[in-house]
Structures are given as structure tokens and as C-alpha cells.
XYZ file of C-alpha atoms in Angstrom:
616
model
C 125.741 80.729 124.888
C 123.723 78.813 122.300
C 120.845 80.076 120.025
C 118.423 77.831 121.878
C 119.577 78.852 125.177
C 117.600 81.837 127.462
C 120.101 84.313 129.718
C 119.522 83.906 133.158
C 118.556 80.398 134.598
C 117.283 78.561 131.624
C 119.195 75.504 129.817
C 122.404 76.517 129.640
C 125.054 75.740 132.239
C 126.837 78.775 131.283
C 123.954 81.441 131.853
C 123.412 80.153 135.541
C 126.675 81.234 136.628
C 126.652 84.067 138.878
C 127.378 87.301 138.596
C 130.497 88.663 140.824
C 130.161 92.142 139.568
C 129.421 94.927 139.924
C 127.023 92.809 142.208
C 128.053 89.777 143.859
C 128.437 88.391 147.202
C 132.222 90.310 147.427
C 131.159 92.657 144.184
C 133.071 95.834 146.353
C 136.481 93.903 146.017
C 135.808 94.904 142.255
C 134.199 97.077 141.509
C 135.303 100.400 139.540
C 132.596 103.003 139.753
C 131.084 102.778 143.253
C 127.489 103.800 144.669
C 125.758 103.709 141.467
C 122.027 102.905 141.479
C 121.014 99.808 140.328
C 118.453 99.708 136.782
C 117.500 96.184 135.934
C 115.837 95.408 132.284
C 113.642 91.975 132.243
C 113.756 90.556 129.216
C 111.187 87.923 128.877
C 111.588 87.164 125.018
C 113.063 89.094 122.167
C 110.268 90.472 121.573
C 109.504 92.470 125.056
C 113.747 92.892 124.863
C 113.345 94.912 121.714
C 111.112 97.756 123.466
C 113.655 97.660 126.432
C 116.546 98.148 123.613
C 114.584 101.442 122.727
C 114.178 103.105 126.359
C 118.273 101.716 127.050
C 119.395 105.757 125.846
C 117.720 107.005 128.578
C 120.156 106.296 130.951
C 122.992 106.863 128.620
C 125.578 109.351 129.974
C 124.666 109.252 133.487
C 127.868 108.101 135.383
C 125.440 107.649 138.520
C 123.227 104.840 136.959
C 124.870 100.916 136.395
C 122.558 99.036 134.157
C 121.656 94.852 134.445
C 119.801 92.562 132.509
C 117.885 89.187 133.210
C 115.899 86.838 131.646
C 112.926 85.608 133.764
C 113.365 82.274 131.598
C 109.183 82.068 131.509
C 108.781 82.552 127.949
C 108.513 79.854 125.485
C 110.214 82.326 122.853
C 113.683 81.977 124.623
C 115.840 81.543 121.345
C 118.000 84.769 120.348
C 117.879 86.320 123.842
C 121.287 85.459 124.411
C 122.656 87.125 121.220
C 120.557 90.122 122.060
C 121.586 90.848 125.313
C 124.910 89.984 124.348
C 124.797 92.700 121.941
C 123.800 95.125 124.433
C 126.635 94.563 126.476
C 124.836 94.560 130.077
C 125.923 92.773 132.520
C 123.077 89.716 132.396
C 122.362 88.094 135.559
C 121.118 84.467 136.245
C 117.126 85.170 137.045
C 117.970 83.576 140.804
C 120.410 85.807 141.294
C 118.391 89.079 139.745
C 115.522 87.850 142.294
C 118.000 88.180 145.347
C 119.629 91.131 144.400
C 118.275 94.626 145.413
C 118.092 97.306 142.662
C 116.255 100.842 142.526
C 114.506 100.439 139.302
C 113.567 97.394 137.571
C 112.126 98.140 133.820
C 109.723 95.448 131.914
C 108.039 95.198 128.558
C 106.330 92.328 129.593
C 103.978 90.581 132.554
C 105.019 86.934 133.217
C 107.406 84.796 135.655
C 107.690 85.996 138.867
C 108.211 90.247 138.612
C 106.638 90.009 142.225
C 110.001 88.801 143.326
C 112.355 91.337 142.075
C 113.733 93.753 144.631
C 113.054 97.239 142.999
C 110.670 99.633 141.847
C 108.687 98.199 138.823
C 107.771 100.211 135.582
C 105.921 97.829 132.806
C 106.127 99.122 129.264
C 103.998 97.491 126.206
C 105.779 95.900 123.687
C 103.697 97.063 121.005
C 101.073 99.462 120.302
C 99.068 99.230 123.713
C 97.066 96.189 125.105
C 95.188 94.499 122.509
C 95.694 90.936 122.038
C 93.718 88.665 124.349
C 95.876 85.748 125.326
C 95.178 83.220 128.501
C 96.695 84.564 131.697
C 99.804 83.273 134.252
C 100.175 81.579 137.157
C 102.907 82.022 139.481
C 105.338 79.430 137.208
C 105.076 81.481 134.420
C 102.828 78.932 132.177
C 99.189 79.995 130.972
C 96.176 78.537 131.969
C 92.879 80.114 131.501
C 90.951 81.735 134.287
C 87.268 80.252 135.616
C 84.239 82.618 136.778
C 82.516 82.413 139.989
C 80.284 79.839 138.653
C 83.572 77.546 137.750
C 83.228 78.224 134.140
C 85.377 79.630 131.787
C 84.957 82.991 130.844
C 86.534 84.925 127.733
C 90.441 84.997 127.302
C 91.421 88.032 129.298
C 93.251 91.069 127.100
C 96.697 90.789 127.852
C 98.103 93.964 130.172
C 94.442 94.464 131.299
C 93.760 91.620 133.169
C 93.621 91.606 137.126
C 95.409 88.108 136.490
C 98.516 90.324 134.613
C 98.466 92.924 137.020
C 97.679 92.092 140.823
C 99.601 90.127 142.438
C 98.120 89.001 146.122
C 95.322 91.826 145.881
C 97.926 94.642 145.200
C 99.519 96.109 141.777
C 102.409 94.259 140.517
C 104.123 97.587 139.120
C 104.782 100.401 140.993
C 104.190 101.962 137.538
C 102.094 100.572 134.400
C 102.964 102.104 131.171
C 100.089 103.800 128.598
C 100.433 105.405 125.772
C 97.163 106.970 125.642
C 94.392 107.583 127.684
C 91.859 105.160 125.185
C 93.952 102.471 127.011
C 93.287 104.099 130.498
C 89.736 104.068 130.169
C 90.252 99.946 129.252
C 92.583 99.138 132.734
C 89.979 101.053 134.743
C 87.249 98.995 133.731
C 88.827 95.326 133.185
C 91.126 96.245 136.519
C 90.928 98.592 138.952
C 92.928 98.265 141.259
C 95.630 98.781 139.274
C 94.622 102.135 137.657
C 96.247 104.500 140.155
C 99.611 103.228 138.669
C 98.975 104.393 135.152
C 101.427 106.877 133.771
C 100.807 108.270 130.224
C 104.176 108.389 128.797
C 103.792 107.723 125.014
C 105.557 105.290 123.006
C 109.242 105.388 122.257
C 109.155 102.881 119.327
C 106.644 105.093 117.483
C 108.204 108.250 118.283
C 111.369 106.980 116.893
C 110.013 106.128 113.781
C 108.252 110.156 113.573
C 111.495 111.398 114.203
C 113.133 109.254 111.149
C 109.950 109.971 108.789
C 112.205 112.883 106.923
C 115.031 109.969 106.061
C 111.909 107.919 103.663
C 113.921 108.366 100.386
C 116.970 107.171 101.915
C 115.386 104.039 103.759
C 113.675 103.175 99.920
C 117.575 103.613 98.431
C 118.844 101.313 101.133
C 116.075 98.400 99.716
C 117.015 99.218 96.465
C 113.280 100.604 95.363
C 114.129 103.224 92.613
C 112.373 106.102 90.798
C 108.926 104.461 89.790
C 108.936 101.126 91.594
C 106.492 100.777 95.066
C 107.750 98.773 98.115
C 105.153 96.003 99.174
C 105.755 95.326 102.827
C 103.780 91.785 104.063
C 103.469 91.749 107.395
C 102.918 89.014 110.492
C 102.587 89.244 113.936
C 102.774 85.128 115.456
C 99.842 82.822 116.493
C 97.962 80.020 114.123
C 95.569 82.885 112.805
C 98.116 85.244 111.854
C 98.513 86.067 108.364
C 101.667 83.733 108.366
C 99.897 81.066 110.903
C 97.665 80.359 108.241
C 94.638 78.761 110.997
C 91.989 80.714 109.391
C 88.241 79.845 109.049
C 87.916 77.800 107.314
C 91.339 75.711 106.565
C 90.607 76.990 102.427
C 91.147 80.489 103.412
C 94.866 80.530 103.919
C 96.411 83.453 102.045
C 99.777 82.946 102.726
C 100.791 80.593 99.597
C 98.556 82.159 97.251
C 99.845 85.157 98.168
C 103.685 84.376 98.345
C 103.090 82.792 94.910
C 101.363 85.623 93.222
C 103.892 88.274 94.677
C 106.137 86.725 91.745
C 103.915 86.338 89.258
C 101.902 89.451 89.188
C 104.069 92.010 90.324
C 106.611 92.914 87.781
C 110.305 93.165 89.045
C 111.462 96.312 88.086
C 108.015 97.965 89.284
C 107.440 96.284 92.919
C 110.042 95.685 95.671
C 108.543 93.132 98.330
C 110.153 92.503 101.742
C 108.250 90.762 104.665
C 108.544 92.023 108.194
C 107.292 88.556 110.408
C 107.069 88.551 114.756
C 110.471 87.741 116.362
C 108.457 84.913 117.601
C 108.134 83.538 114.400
C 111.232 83.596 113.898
C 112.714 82.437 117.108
C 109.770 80.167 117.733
C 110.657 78.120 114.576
C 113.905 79.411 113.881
C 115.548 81.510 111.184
C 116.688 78.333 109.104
C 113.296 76.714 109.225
C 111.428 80.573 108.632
C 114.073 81.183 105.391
C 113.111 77.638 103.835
C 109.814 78.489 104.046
C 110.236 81.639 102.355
C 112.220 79.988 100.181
C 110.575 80.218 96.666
C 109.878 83.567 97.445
C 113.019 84.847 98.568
C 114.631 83.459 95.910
C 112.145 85.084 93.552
C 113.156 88.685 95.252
C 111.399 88.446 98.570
C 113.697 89.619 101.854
C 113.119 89.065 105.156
C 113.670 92.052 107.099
C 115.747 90.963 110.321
C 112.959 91.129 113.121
C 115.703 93.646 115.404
C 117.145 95.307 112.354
C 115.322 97.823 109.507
C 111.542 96.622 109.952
C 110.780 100.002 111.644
C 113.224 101.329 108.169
C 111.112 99.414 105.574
C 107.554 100.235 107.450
C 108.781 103.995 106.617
C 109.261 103.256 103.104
C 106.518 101.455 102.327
C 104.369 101.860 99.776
C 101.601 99.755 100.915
C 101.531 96.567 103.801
C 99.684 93.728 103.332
C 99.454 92.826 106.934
C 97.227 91.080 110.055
C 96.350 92.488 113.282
C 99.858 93.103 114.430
C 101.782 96.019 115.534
C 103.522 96.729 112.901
C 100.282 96.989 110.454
C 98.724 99.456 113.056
C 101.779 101.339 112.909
C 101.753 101.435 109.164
C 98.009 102.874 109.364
C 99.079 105.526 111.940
C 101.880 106.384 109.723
C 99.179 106.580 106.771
C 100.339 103.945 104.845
C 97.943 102.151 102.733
C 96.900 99.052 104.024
C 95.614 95.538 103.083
C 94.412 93.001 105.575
C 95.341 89.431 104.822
C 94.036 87.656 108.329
C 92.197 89.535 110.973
C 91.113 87.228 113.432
C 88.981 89.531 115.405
C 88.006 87.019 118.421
C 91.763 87.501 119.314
C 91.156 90.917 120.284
C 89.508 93.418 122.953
C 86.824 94.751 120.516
C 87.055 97.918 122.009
C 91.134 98.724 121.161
C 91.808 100.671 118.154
C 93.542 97.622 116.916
C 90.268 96.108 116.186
C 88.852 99.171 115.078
C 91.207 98.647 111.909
C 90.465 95.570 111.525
C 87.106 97.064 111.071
C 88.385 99.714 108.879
C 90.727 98.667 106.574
C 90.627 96.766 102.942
C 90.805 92.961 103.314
C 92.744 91.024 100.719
C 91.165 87.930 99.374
C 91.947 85.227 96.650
C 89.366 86.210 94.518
C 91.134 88.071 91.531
C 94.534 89.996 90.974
C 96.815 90.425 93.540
C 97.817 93.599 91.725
C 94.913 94.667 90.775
C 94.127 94.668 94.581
C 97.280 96.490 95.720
C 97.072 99.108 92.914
C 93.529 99.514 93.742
C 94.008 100.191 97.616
C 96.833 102.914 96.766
C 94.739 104.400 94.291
C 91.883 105.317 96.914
C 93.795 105.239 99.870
C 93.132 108.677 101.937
C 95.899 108.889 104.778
C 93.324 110.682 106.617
C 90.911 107.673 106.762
C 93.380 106.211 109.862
C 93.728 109.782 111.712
C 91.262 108.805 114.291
C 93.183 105.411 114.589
C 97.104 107.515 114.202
C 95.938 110.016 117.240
C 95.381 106.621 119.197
C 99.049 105.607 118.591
C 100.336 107.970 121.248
C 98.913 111.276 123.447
C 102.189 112.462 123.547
C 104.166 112.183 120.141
C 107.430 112.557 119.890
C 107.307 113.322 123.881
C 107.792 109.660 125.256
C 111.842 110.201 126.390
C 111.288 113.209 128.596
C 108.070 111.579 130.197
C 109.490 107.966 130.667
C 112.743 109.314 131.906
C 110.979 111.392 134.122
C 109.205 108.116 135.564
C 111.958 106.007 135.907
C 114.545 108.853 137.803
C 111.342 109.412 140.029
C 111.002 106.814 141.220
C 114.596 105.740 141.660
C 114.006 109.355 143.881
C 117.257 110.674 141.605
C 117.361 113.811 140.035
C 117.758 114.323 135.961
C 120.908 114.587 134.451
C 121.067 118.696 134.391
C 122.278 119.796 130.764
C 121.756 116.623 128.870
C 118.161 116.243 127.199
C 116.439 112.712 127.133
C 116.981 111.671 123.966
C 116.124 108.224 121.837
C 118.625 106.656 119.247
C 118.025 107.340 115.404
C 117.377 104.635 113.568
C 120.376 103.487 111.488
C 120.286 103.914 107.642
C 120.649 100.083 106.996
C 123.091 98.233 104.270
C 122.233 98.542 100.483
C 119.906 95.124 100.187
C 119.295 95.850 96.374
C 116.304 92.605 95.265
C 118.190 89.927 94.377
C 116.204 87.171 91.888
C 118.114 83.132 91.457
C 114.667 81.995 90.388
C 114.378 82.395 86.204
C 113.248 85.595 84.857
C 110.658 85.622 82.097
C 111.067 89.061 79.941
C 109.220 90.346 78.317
C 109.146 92.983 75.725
C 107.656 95.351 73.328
C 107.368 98.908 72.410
C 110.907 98.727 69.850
C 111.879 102.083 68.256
C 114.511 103.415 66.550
C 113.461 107.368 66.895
C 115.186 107.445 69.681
C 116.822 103.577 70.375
C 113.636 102.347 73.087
C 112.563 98.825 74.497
C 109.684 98.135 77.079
C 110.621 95.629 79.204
C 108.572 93.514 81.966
C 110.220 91.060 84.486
C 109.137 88.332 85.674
C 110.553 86.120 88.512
C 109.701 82.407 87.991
C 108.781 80.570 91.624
C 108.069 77.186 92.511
C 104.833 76.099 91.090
C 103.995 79.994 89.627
C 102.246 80.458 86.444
C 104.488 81.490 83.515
C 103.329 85.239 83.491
C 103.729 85.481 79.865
C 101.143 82.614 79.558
C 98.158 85.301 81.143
C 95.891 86.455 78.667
C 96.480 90.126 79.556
C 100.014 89.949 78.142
C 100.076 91.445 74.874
C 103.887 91.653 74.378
C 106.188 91.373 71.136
C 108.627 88.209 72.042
C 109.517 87.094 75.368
C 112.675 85.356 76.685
C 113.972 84.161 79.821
C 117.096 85.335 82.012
C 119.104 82.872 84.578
C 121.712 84.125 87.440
C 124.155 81.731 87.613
C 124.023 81.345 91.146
C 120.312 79.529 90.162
C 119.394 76.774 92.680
C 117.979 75.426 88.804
C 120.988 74.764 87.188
C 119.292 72.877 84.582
C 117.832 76.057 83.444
C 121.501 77.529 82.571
C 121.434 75.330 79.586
C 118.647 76.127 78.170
C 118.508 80.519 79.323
C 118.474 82.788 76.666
C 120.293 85.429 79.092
C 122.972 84.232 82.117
C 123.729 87.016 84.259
C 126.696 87.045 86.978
C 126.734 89.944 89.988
C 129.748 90.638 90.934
C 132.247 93.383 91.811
C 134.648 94.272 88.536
C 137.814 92.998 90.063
C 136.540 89.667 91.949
C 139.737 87.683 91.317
C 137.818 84.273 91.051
C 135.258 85.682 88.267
C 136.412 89.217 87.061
C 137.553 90.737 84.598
C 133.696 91.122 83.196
C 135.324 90.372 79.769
C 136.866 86.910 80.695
C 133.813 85.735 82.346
C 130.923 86.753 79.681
C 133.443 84.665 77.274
C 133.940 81.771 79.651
C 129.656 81.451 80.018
C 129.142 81.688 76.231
C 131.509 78.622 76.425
C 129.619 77.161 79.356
C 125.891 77.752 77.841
C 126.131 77.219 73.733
C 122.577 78.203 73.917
C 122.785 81.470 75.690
C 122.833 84.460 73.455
C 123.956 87.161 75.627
C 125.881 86.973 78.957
C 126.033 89.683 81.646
C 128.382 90.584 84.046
C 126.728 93.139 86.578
C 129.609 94.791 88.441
C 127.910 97.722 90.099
C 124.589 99.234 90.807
C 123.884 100.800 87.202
C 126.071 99.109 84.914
C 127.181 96.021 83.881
C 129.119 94.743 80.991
C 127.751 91.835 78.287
C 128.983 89.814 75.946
C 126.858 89.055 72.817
C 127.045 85.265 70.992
C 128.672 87.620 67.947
C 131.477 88.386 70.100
C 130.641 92.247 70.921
C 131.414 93.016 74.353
C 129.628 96.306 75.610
C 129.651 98.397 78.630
C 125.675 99.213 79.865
C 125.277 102.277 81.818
C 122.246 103.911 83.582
C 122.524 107.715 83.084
C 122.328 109.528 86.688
C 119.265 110.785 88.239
C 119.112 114.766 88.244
C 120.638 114.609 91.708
C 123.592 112.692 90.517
C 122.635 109.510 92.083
C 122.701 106.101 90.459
C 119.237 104.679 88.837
C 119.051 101.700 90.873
C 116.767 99.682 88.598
C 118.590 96.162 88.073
C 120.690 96.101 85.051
C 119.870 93.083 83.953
C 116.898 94.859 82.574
C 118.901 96.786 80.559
C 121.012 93.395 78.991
C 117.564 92.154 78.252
C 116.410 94.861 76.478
C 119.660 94.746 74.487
C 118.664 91.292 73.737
C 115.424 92.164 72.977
C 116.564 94.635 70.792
C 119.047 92.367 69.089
C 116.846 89.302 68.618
C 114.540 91.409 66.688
C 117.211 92.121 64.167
C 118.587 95.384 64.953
C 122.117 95.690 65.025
C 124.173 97.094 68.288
C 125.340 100.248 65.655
C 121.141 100.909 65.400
C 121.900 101.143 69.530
C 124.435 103.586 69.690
C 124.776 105.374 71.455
C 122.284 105.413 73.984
C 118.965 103.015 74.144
C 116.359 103.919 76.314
C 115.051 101.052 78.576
C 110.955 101.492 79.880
C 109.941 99.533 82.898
C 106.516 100.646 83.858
C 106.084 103.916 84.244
C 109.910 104.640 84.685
C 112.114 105.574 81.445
C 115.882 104.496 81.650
C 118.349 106.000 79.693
C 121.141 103.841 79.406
C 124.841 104.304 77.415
C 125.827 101.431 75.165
C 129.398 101.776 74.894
C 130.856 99.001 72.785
C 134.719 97.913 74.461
C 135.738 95.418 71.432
C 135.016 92.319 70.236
C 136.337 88.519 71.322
C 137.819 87.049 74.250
C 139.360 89.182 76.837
């Protein structure tokens, strides 16, 4: 299948074929494992897919259970389901075919196309923290239209999940079971529908109970991103729509935070004291695509930003966070629940059912505005931040933490009318520890430094990344710093700034047979760049190896952390404070044989071991 193309009946020739088995029209002839009962996930987008991904375990191990998939094909977010439920190796039937077919239990995270159809019992899940959002209702083709009163005029946008248009269908509930995860949400479905509270089931919610149960693995999520001793991770985070914090619709037009903001993440938060990642809505994402998303990004990711895959590690980096400057989605409630510090940079609260605890933060939390430092905001919102000011909104989160994988497996056996496995716990998958993703800056660095002593060897660095149409930090008033001078990766988009850098830096592993030895590339770059006066080869997390313009080639080396683990600030601090150091007229003997590097509040003691002089 294609990236644009939705399982199940969509645009793609290939995902209307039918299924032969294990259902079909002469499915028996094939079949393996015979007389299992039938559990059907609908996936309406990625997003409603990725809650179905987390209750998946719960059938895990149970030879009596064979497990389907289907797209109802009613989204407009239909990019990346293919991939998704291709990765989840289900057998994914055409939505025709899913219609036709009987099963015992068919599982949703979402209301839209026609669920009334499908041949099973029906349990709907949220897809994020409750019902909050109000968004115009269905009709029976799966587009929106908006819903007139008795007097033929239009009356408010219903909250999505609460609405009789969501949940009736002819009169009658659509789900044999709707899914709460606390009784604040009950009270809300008996009011805006009635009908359908007598299928209510408080069964908590598996997305936030994974993330309690992987709260002890923090320190390890923050070495994954590469945020070492001293440094805070900034998460920015977007749910989708025009006044999102990444939609940018806000009121009025002049009010859009999103460049300011993705400027100033660069050029007031220093790089080797803030690690920034963004966390956006898989239907930004798939709504505009990845490309298009990453170009936008694109001065800030190549300034140190990362994107957080919007399947992969958001729920990871949310743990580690330091503080999220966020919107009125999910993922910022979750942060608040968690007690996370929080900073609110769109809040559009005529999107939401004033009464959800969603827009109770909105009425709680700081707001983020133009007006002054970026920092100075951030810093300021840790500084006073009491977890316990979000309690009342955390105990909202869920009735039953950590609980939600007995009670929802308990649902969906019952009423498939099958017992529990006997022996085997309902359990939820761990979240993975994810790859190193260590900052990574192409944009030019401005350095600058101070703070020079000889009693022991010591240089104060501060890093800038240089983005776009940023300011030149070192031109702020505030910046009271001895000399400054400006570092360029070779892999720079800017290549025109590689003649003129004071510092090139290379990252590479040591024995990289197109670049390595370190010692024959930091002589081939003081070839390439006559004007570069130290070149650094960083060939592991802690070290690297540079070449000064006198010829001396030295070995860097962070000193370990008192658990033996690597200091995972960027070396290319420490070359700069070498060239700091050297510029100033001290000699690489005054360094000897240990300088230590200060980034903030963090102190870096680093080896200088010299390994000769010349080329390689």
C-alpha cells in the first residue's frame, strides 16, 4: 500500500481485496486454528489506531481469540494507516467485507462511518484524555455537518463522544459499551445524552496507566534524548486544528506564537543547557505529511529541534520533560497530571465543553505570550511550579490508575460471554527505551565564552544555535562575555559559512572508512577551511579528537559521571572551549592535563591528551 492510501475500502486497489482468511467465503479450507472468536479493531485514523495499539496486549496469549483490523475509510486523516496496521500484523479487512462479516467483539477508539453496521458487540474507547473537544457531528456517510435546533437554527458544536448525534443511532446506543475513564465524564454523557448512559463502563485509561507504570525509567528516557546532568528538556506540544498552538488561527491573526516561538527556542535557550523536542497530533502530521511538517520545522530542527515520531517516544519524552509548552491537547493535560510544569501557547477555549477538566487547565495554567524572554518565561514557570497545583486536574485523568487492563479486559471477554485466561494477568506493554537521539545542530553555533583560569585550567562556555532570521545572541545586551566565536558542522545546509567558521566540527564514528581516522580528517579540513583555527572530529558521545591550525592534534575526553556513565554534553563544547582557551593566548601545555569546561550550571571535567603533532 501507499502512504496516502487508507486499509480497507479507500483508494487503493490493493486494500479492497478480500480477505480469504481466516474469514472468507471458503476461509475453513484454510484455516489453521479453528473456532476462535472473532475481535475486530476499527481504526478510523492513526490517531484512534494508536489507543487500539495500547489495549492489542489484552488479548495476547489467548489461543482462543483471532484478532482483525479495518479501516472504516471515513476519516479525512487516512495517510499512515496502512503502515500502522501493517506493523501490527492483523489481518486487515476491506471495510465491506468487515461490515458483512460476523465477529464477537468489535473494539473502537473512535465514533464515525457506519459502526451501526458491524456485526459484533461494540466497546468505544477515547482516544485521548476523555471527551473534550467539541467538533461538528456525522451523518450516516461519515462527513460532518452541524446539527439544527427545533427552531431550525444552529445550536453550539456538540462535544465530541457526548453528543446524541455520536452515540444513538435510530433512537438506540450505538455501543453495546462506551468507554470512561472517570466518573467527571459520566456525569457529562448523562446530561448531553441519556440514552446512552446505561452503557458507560468506568475502565480507566490504558495510555495513561502505561506511562505511571514507566514513570521510574525518567533518567533513562532523558539519556535516550541526550539531556545530561544540568540541562532541562523543553517539550512543545500540538494537538491539530487552525487554533492549535501549531495551527496558528488565533485571535487575532498577530497573536501567532508559533514562529516567534520556534525562533526564540534558538536564540534564547543556550545549547548545552536546554534540550527541545516537539511532540505535534498524528494529524498534523499525516494531514500535511511528514515531508511538508519537517520543512516547516526546518530552521528549527536544524538548530537542535526533533520531532518526536507521533507513534514512537512522545509518551517517553512527556516523562522526561522538564517543562511543555503546549495547547489544549492531550498530551499537555497529560503532562499536568503527570505534574509537569506547564506553559500554554494557544488555548482556544470555545473549542471545548467548559465543563471538562481540559478546560479547567486552560483556566489554570501559565499562558506564554510574546511579550519578553522566552527564557525568562520558562525558567520562571519551573521556578514556581507546585506539582500539586494540577492534583485536582491529575485525579481527573483516571478513577482507576494503573487498573485499566484488568477492567477493560474484563469488558471485552464479557461481553464476548468468554471466560479470562486463568493464570495469565492482564497486562499492558512497557514502553520501549527509545534510540540514543543525542541534539544534533547544522545551523552555525555562536560561542561564547568567559570565566578563563589557570588555578585549575576552566572556560565558561555558552552555545548558541544560529536559525533562519534569529538574532545573533551575542548581539543582546545581557551578554557580558570575554570573546565570542562561531562553530560550523560540516554537514551545514550553509556551506558558505565553512569558509569563514572559526571551528568545523565532523560527527562521526572513529573508523568511518570514508572520513576516519580523526587525524586524517582534522588535517584534510584545515586544508579545506584556511580560515578555520581548530577542527573537530567527534567520534563518540564524550570525546572527540581536534586538530589545532599549529598542528597539535589532541584527544578531548569528558571524565565519567560518579555512576560510570558518559557526560553526554556535546563535545564540541569542549573543542570550543579549547579554542577559547587558545585564542586568548594560553598555550595547550597551560591545558594539561585536564581543563574544566562550565556550561550553565554544569562543570565538565574534560582530559586533554595531546596524540602528536602534523598530518596523520
Amino acid at each position: 500500500m501507499t502512504g496516502g492510501a487508507a486499509a480497507g475500502g479507500v483508494t487503493d486497489g490493493a486494500a479492497r481485496i478480500r480477505v480469504r482468511v481466516p474469514v472468507g467465503a471458503d476461509a475453513e479450507r484454510w484455516v489453521t486454528r479453528v473456532g476462535c472468536r472473532r475481535v475486530l479493531f476499527v481504526v478510523h485514523n492513526v490517531t484512534s489506531a494508536t489507543r487500539l495499539l495500547d489495549v492489542l496486549p489484552l488479548f495476547s496469549g489467548d489461543l482462543r481469540v483471532q484478532m482483525f483490523a479495518t479501516c472504516t475509510g471515513s476519516s479525512p486523516f487516512l495517510a499512515g494507516v496502512p503502515e500502522l496496521l501493517a506493523r501490527a500484523g492483523l489481518p486487515v479487512l476491506p471495510w465491506e467485507q468487515a461490515k458483512e462479516t460476523p465477529f464477537d467483539l468489535a473494539v473502537s477508539a473512535s465514533y464515525g462511518g457506519e459502526l451501526a453496521a458491524v456485526q459484533a458487540k461494540l466497546a468505544v474507547l477515547s482516544h485521548g484524555v476523555g471527551y473534550n473537544k467539541r467538533l461538528a457531528t456525522p451523518d450516516n456517510t461519515g462527513q460532518h455537518r452541524t446539527t439544527p435546533d427545533n427552531t431550525g437554527q444552529h445550536r453550539t458544536t456538540p462535544v465530541f463522544g457526548l453528543s446524541p448525534d455520536w452515540l444513538l443511532a435510530d433512537g438506540s446506543p450505538l455501543a453495546d459499551a462506551t468507554v470512561l475513564s472517570h466518573p467527571e465524564q459520566l456525569d457529562r454523557l448523562r446530561s448531553a445524552c441519556p440514552e446512552a448512559a446505561p452503557t458507560a463502563v468506568l475502565a480507566g485509561d490504558p495510555c495513561y496507566d502505561r506511562i505511571l507504570a514507566a514513570l521510574p525509567q525518567r533518567a533513562l528516557y532523558r539519556r535516550a534524548l541526550g539531556v545530561g546532568p544540568g540541562q532541562r528538556l523543553i517539550v512543545v506540544s500540538s494537538t491539530w486544528a487552525a487554533r492549535s498552538l501549531f495551527g496558528g488561527a488565533a485571535e487575532p491573526a498577530a497573536d501567532d506564537l508559533l514562529p516567534w516561538l520556534l525562533s526564540r527556542l534558538a536564540a534564547e535557550l543556550p545549547a548545552d543547557e536546554y534540550r527541545t523536542v516537539a511532540v505535534l497530533h498524528p494529524n498534523i502530521w499525516y494531514g500535511h505529511g511528514p515531508g511538508q511538517v519537517r520543512a516547516w520545522l526546518d530552521n528549527a530542527r536544524r538548530a537542535g529541534l526533533d520531532a518526536i515520531d507521533p507513534l514512537d517516544g512522545w509518551r517517553q519524552a512527556l516523562i522526561a520533560a522538564d517543562c511543555v509548552l503546549g495547547d489544549h491537547s492531550s498530551v499537555t493535560y497529560y503532562a499536568a497530571s503527570l505534574g509537569i510544569p506547564v506553559l500554554l501557547g494557544a488555548f482556544p477555549q470555545q473549542d471545548l465543553d467548559p465543563l471538562s477538566p481540559v478546560a479547567a487547565l486552560g483556566r489554570t495554567a501559565a499562558r506564554l505570550v510574546r511579550r519578553g524572554s522566552l527564557r525568562a518565561q520558562i525558567e520562571d514557570t519551573v521556578a514556581a511550579h507546585d506539582p500539586a497545583r494540577y492534583k485536582e486536574l491529575a485525579e481527573q485523568t483516571s478513577s482507576a490508575p494503573g487498573e485499566s487492563a484488568a477492567l477493560l479486559r474484563r469488558l471485552f471477554y464479557g461481553l464476548m460471554e468468554l471466560a479470562e485466561p486463568e493464570g495469565h494477568p492482564a497486562l499492558l506493554d512497557p514502553l520501549p527505551l527509545p534510540p540514543y537521539l543525542p541534539a544534533r545542530r547544522t545551523a552555525p553555533v555562536r560561542v561564547l565564552s568567559g570565566g578563563l583560569g589557570t588555578d585549575p585550567p576552566q572556560v565558561r562556555v555558552a552555545r548558541y544555535a544560529v536559525s533562519g532570521a534569529g538574532p545573533d545572541p551575542s548581539d543582546a545586551p545581557d551578554m557580558r562575555w570575554d570573546c565570542a566565536h562561531t562553530v560550523v558542522d560540516e554537514e551545514t545546509r550553509e556551506a558558505g559559512r565553512l569558509r569563514v567558521a572559526d571551528v568545523v566540527v565532523r560527527y562521526a564514528a572513529g573508523d568511518d572508512p570514508r572520513l576516519g581516522p580523526p587525524a586524517a580528517w582534522t588535517a584534510e579540513a584545515l586544508d579545506r577551511y584556511p580560515y578555520c583555527g581548530l577542527a573537530a572530529y567527534v567520534d563518540g558521545p564524550d570525546r572527540c579528537v581536534v586538530r589545532t591550525r599549529a598542528g597539535d592534534l589532541v584527544r578531548l575526553a569528558a571524565t565519567a559521571g560518579p555512576d560510570g556513565r558518559a557526560d553526554l554534553c556535546d563535545p564540541a563544547a569542549y573543542a570550543s572551549a579549547l579554542h577559547a582557551w587558545l585564542t586568548d593566548g594560553r598555550t595547550l601545555a597551560d591545558a594539561l592535563p585536564a581543563i574544566t569546561v562550565r556550561t550553565g550550571g554544569a562543570a565538565h571535567r574534560v582530559t586533554v591528551a595531546p596524540l602528536g603533532r602534523g598530518a596523520p
